[in-house]
Tab-separated table of C-alpha atoms and ligand atoms in Angstrom:
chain	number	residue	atom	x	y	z
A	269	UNK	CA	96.266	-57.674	91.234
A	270	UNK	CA	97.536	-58.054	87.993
A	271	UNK	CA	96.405	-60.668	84.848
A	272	UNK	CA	97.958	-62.694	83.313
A	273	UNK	CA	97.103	-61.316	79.669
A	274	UNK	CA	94.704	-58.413	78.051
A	275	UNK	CA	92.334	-61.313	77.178
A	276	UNK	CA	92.389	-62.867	80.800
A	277	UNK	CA	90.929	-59.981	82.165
A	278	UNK	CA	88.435	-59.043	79.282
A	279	UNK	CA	86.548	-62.661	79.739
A	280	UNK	CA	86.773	-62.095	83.491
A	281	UNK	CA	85.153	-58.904	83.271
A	282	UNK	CA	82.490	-60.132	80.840
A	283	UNK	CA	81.802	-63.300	83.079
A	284	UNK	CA	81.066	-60.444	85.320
A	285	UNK	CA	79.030	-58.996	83.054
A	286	UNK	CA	80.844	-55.802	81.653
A	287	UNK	CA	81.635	-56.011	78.434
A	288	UNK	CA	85.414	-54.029	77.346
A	289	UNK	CA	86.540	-54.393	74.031
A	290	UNK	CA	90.010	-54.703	73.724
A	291	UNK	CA	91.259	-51.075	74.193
A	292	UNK	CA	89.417	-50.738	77.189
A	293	UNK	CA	90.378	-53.341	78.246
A	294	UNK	CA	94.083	-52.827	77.554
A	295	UNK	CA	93.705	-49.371	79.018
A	296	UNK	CA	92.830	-51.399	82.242
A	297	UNK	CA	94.884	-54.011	82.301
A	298	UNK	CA	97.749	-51.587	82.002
A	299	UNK	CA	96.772	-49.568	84.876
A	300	UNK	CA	97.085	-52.478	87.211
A	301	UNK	CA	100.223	-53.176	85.574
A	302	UNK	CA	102.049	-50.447	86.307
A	303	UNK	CA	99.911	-49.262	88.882
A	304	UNK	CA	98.794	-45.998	87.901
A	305	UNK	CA	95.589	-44.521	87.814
A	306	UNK	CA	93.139	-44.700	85.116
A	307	UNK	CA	91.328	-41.566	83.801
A	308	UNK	CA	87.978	-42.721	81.932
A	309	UNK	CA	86.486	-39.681	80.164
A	310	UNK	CA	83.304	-40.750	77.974
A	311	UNK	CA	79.693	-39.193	77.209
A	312	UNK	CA	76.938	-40.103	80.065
A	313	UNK	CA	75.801	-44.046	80.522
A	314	UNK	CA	78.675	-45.653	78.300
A	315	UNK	CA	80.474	-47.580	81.040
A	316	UNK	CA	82.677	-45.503	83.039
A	317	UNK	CA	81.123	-45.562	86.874
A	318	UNK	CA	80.522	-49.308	86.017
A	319	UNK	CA	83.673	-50.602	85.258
A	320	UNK	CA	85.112	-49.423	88.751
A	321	UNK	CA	82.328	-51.550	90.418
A	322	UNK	CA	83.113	-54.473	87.952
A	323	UNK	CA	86.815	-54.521	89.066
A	324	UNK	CA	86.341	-54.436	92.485
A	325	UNK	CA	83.858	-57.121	92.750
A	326	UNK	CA	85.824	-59.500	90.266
A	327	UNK	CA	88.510	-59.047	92.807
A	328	UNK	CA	87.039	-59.479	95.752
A	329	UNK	CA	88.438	-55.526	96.715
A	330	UNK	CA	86.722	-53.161	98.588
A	331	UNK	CA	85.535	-50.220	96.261
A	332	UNK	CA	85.367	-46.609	97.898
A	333	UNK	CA	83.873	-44.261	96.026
A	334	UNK	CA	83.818	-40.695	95.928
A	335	UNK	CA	81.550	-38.677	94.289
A	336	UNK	CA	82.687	-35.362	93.238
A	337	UNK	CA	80.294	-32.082	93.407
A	338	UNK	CA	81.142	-28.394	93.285
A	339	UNK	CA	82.648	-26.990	96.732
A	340	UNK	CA	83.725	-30.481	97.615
A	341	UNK	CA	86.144	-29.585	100.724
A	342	UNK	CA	88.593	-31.582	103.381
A	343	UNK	CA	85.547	-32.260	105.751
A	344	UNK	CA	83.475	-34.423	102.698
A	345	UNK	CA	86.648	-36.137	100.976
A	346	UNK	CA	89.381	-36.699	104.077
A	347	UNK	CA	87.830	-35.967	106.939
A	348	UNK	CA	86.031	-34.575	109.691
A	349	UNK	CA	85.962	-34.386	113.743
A	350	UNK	CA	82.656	-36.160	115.341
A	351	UNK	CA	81.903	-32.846	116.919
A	352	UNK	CA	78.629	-33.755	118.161
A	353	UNK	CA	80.429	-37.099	119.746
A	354	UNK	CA	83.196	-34.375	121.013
A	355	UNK	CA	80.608	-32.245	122.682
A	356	UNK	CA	78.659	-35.392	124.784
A	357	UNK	CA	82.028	-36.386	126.056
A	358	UNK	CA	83.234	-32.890	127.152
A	359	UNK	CA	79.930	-33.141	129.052
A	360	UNK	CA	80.236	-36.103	130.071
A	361	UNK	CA	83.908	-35.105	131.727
A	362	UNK	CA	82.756	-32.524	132.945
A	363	UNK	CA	80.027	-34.155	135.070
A	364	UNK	CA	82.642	-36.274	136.204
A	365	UNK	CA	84.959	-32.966	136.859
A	366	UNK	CA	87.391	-34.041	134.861
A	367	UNK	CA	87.208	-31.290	131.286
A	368	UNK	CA	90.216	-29.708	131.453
A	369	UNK	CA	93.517	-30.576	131.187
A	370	UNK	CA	95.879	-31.745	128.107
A	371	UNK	CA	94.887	-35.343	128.565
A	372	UNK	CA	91.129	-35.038	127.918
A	373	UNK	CA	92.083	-32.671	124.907
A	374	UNK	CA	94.335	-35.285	123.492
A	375	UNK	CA	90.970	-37.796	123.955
A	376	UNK	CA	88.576	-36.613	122.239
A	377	UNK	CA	91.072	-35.564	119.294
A	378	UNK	CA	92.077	-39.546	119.057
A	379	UNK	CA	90.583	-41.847	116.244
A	380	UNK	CA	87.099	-42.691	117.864
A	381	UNK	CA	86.159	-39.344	117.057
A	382	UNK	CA	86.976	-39.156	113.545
A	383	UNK	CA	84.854	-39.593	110.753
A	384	UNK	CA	86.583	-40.891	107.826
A	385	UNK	CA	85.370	-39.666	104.158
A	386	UNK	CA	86.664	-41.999	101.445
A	387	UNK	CA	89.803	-40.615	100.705
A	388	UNK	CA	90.837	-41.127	104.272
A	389	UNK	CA	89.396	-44.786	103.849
A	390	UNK	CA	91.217	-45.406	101.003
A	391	UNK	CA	94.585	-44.367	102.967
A	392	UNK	CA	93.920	-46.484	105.870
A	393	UNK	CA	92.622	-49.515	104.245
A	394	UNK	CA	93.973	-52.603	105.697
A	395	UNK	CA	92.135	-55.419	103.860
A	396	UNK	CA	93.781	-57.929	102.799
A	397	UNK	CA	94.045	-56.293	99.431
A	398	UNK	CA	93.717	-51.917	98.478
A	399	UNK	CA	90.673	-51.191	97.934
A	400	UNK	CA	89.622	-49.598	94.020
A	401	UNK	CA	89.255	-45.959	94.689
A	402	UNK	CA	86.472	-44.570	92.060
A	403	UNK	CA	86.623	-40.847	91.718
A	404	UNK	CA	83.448	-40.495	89.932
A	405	UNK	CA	82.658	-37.227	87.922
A	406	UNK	CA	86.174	-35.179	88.854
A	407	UNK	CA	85.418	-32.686	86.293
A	408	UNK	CA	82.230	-31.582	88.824
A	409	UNK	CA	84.425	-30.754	91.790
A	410	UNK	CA	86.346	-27.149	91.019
A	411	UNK	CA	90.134	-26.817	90.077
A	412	UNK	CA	91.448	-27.012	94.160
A	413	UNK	CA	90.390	-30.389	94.649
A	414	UNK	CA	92.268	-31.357	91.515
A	415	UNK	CA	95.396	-30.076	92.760
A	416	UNK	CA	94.743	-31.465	96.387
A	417	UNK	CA	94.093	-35.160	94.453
A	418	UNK	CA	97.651	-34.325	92.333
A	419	UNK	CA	99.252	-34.574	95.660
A	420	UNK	CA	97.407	-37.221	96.860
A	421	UNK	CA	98.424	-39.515	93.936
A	422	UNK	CA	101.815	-38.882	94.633
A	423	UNK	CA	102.603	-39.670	97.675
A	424	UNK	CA	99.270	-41.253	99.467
A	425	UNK	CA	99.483	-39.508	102.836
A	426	UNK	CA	97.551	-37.390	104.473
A	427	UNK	CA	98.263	-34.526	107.618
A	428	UNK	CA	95.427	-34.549	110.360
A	429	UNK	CA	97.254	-31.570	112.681
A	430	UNK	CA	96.006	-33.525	115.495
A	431	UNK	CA	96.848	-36.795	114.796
A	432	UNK	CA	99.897	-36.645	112.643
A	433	UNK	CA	100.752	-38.052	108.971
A	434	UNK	CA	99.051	-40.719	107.680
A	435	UNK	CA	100.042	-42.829	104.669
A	436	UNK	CA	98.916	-45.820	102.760
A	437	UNK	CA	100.996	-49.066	103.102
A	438	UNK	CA	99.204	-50.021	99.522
A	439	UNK	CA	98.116	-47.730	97.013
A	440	UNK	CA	94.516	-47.972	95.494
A	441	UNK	CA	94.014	-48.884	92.152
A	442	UNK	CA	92.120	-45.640	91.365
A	443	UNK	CA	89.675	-45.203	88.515
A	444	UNK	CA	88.842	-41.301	88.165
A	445	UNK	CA	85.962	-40.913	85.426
A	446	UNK	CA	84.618	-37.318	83.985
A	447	UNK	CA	82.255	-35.950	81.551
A	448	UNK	CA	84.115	-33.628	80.572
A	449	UNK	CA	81.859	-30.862	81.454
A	450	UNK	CA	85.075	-29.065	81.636
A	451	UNK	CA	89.000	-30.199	80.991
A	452	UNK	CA	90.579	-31.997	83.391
A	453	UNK	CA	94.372	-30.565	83.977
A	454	UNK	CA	97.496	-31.438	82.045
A	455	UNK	CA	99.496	-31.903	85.522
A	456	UNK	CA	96.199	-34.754	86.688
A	457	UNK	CA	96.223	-36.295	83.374
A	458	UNK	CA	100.198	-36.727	83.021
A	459	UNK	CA	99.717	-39.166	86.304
A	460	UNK	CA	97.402	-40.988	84.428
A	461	UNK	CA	96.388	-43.759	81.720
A	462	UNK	CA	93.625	-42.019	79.825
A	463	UNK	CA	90.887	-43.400	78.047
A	464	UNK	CA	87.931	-42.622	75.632
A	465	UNK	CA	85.053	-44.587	76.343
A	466	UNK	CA	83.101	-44.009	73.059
A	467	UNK	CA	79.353	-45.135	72.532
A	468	UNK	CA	79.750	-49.300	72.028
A	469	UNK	CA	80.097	-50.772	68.271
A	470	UNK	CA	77.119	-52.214	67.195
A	471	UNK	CA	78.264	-55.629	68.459
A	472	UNK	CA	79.373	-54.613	71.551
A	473	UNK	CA	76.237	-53.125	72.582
A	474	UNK	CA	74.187	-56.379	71.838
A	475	UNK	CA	77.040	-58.044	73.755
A	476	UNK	CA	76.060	-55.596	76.538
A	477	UNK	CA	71.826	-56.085	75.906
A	478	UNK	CA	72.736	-59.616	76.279
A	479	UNK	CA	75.205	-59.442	79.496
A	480	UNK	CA	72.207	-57.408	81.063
A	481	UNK	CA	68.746	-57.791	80.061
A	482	UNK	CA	69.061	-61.878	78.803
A	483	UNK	CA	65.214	-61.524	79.116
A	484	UNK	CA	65.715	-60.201	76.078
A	485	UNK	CA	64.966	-62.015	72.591
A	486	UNK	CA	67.605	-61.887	69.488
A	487	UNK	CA	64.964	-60.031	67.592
A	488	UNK	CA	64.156	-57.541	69.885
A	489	UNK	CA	68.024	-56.969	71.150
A	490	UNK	CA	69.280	-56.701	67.557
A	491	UNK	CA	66.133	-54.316	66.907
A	492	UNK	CA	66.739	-52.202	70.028
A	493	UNK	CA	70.562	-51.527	69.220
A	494	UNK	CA	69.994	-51.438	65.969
A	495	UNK	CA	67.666	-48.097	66.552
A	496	UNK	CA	69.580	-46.705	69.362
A	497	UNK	CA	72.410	-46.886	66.923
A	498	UNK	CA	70.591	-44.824	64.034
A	499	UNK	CA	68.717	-41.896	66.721
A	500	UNK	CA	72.767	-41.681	67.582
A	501	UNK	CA	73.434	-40.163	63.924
A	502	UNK	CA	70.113	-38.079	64.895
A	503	UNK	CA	71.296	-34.113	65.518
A	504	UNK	CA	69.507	-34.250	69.145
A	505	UNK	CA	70.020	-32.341	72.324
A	506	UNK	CA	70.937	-35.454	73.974
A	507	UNK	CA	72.296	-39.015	72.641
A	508	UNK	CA	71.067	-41.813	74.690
A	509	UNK	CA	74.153	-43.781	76.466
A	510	UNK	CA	74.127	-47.194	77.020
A	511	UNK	CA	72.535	-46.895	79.834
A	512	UNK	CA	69.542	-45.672	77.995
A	513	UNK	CA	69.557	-48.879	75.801
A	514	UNK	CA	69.337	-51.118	78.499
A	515	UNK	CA	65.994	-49.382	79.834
A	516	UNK	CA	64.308	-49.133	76.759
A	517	UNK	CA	64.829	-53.053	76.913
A	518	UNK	CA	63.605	-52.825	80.225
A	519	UNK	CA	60.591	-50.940	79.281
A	520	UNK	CA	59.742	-52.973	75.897
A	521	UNK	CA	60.203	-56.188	78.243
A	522	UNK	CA	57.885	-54.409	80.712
A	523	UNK	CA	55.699	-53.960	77.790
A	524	UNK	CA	55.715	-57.636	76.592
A	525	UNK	CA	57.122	-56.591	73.208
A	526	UNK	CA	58.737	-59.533	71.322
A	527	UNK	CA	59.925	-56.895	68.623
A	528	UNK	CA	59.884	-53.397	67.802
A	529	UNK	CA	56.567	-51.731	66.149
A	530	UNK	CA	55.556	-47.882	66.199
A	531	UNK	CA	53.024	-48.220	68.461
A	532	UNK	CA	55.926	-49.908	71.069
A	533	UNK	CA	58.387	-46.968	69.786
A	534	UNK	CA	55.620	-43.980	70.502
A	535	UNK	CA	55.006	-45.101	74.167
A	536	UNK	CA	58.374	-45.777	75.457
A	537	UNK	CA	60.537	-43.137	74.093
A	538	UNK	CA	60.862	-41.756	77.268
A	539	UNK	CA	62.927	-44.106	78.455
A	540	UNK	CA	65.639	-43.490	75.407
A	541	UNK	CA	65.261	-39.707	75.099
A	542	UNK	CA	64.765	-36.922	78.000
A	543	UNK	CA	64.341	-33.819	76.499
A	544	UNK	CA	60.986	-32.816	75.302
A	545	UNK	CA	62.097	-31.571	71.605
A	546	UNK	CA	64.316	-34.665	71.100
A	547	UNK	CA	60.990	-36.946	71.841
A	548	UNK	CA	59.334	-34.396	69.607
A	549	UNK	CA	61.658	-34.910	66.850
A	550	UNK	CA	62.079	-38.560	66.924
A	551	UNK	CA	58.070	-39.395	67.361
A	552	UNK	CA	56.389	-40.321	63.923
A	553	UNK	CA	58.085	-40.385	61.077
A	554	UNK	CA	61.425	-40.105	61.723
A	555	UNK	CA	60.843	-43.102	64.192
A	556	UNK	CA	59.352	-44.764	61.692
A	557	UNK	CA	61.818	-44.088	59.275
A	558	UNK	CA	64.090	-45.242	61.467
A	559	UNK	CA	61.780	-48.680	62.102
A	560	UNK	CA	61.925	-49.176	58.553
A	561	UNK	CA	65.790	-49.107	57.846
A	562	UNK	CA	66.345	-51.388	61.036
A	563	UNK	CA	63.752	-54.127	60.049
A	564	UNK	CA	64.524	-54.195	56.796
B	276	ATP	N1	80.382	-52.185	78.668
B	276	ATP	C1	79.363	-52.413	79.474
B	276	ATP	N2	79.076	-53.654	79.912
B	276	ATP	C2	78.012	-53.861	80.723
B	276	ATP	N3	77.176	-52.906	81.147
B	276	ATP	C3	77.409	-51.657	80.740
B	276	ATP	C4	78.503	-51.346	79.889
B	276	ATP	N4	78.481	-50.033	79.645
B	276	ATP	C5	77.435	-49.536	80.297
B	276	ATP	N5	76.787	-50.499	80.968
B	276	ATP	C6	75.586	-50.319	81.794
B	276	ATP	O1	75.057	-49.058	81.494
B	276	ATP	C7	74.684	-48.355	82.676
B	276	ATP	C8	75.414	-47.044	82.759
B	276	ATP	O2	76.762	-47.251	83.001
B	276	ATP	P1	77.602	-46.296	83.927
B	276	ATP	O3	76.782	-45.815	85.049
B	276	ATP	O4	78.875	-46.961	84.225
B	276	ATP	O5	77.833	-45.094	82.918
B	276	ATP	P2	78.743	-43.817	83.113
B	276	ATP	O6	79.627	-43.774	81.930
B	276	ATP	O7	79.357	-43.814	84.452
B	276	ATP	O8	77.650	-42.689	82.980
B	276	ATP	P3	77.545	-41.251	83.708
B	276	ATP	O9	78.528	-40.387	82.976
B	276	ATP	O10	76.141	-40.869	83.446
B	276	ATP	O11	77.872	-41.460	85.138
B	276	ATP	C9	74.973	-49.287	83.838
B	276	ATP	O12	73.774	-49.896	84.208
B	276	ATP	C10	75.928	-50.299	83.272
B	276	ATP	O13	75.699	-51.537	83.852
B	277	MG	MG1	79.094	-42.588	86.087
């Protein structure tokens, strides 16, 4: 699932509705090219998650996504015997008087009674085309699973003792993202295309305003950006992402604002900032301040 040129895919993706510039969009375009996967690191709400969802859906692929958490183990990314399923037929044998012996064993260790977790999916996939495999937040899972997922990306098979090796007749186009609450390893990142997803340009965040909240006016896009931009020079405790921008909009379209004002500013801060001394610091006059420089 290749295209035919960097600028193919970026207006196919923003007929979708993501906006890439053209790095990001290189960065992409170049992991489907040579088929590797693609290791978005960024700060919170800039795109990452997103753009995973984007590709799958302009491609018509199934997207399997696994969400990564401290302790994650074999049972919540591979996979995991039904054992409650195992139990009812045991019983259910064994009313019959028929339990024991190797052939009942080898029954309720077959496929039926396996639950798949998304990895496993992503192996066994048999769509018409491999699924995207997003591997959201990999710096939250702990150092084990990173080495596990090394292997993985190799060589795309998997053991199940009972059942034997399984491998993938097509590779997923994966998309691993992190916040990079901690370093991800050299060995993870040498198998990868890496990229930065920075907070959007000016221009690319109206793009984005306009790609998702077209409720929107000019004035009050151009105003909203315009601000987000200037509170992300701001020393705060946390900068609002993208994601942020797009429900202020929300809220200031919620709030039938045509425009920004103070008043609009005071009561939906909230919805940009989430720590208590950031709101602090922002409401009054360093909003206003703010107001000022972007209206002017
Ligand atoms: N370039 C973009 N084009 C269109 N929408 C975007 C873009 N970047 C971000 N968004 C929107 O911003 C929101 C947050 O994006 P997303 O969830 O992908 O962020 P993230 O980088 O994964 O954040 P987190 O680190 O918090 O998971 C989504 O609603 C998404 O639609
Ligand atoms: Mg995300």
């Amino acid at each position: 699932m290749t295209y035919a040129s960097i600028d193919d895919l970026q207006t196919t993706l923003a007929d979708a509705g993501y906006v890439a510039d053209r790095p990001l969009a290189t960065a992409l375009f170049l992991a489907l090219k040579l088929e590797k996967p693609l290791l978005l690191e960024g700060e919170a709400g800039v795109g990452k998650t997103e753009i995973a969802k984007t590709l799958a859906r302009i491609q018509g692929r199934q997207l399997i996504r696994l969400q990564c958490y401290e302790g994650l183990d074999v049972a919540t990314t591979i996979y995991e015997w039904n054992y409650t399923r195992q139990m009812l037929q045991i019983r259910l044998l064994e009313a019959q008087g028929a339990a024991h012996g190797d052939q009942a064993i080898r029954d309720i260790f077959s496929p039926e009674f396996l639950i798949k977790r998304p990895l496993l999916q992503a192996i066994e996939a048999t769509g018409e085309l491999p699924p995207v495999l997003l591997i959201d937040e990999i710096d939250r899972a702990d150092e084990e699973f990173e080495a596990f997922l090394l292997e993985l990306l190799s060589d795309w098979q998997i053991s199940i003792p009972e059942l034997g090796t399984l491998r993938a007749e097509r590779p997923p186009t994966v998309i691993i993202t992190s916040n990079r609450t901690r370093e991800v390893h050299d060995a993870l990142k040498r198998r990868c295309l890496f990229y930065w997803i920075d907070y959007p340009s000016l221009e690319k965040e109206q793009q984005i305003v306009a790609a998702r909240q077209p409720g929107a006016s000019a004035r009050l896009s151009r105003e909203v950006v315009a601000f987000v931009q200037e509170l992300r020079k701001v020393d705060l405790y946390k900068l609002p992402g993208v994601a942020e921008t797009l429900d202020w909009t929300a809220a200031l379209l919620a709030l039938d604002a045509q425009s920004l004002s103070e008043g609009a500013i005071n009561d939906t801060l909230g919805a940009i900032l989430k720590y208590h001394d950031d709101i602090e610091q922002v409401r009054g006059p360093k909003a206003r301040a703010i107001l000022d420089k972007v209206t002017r």
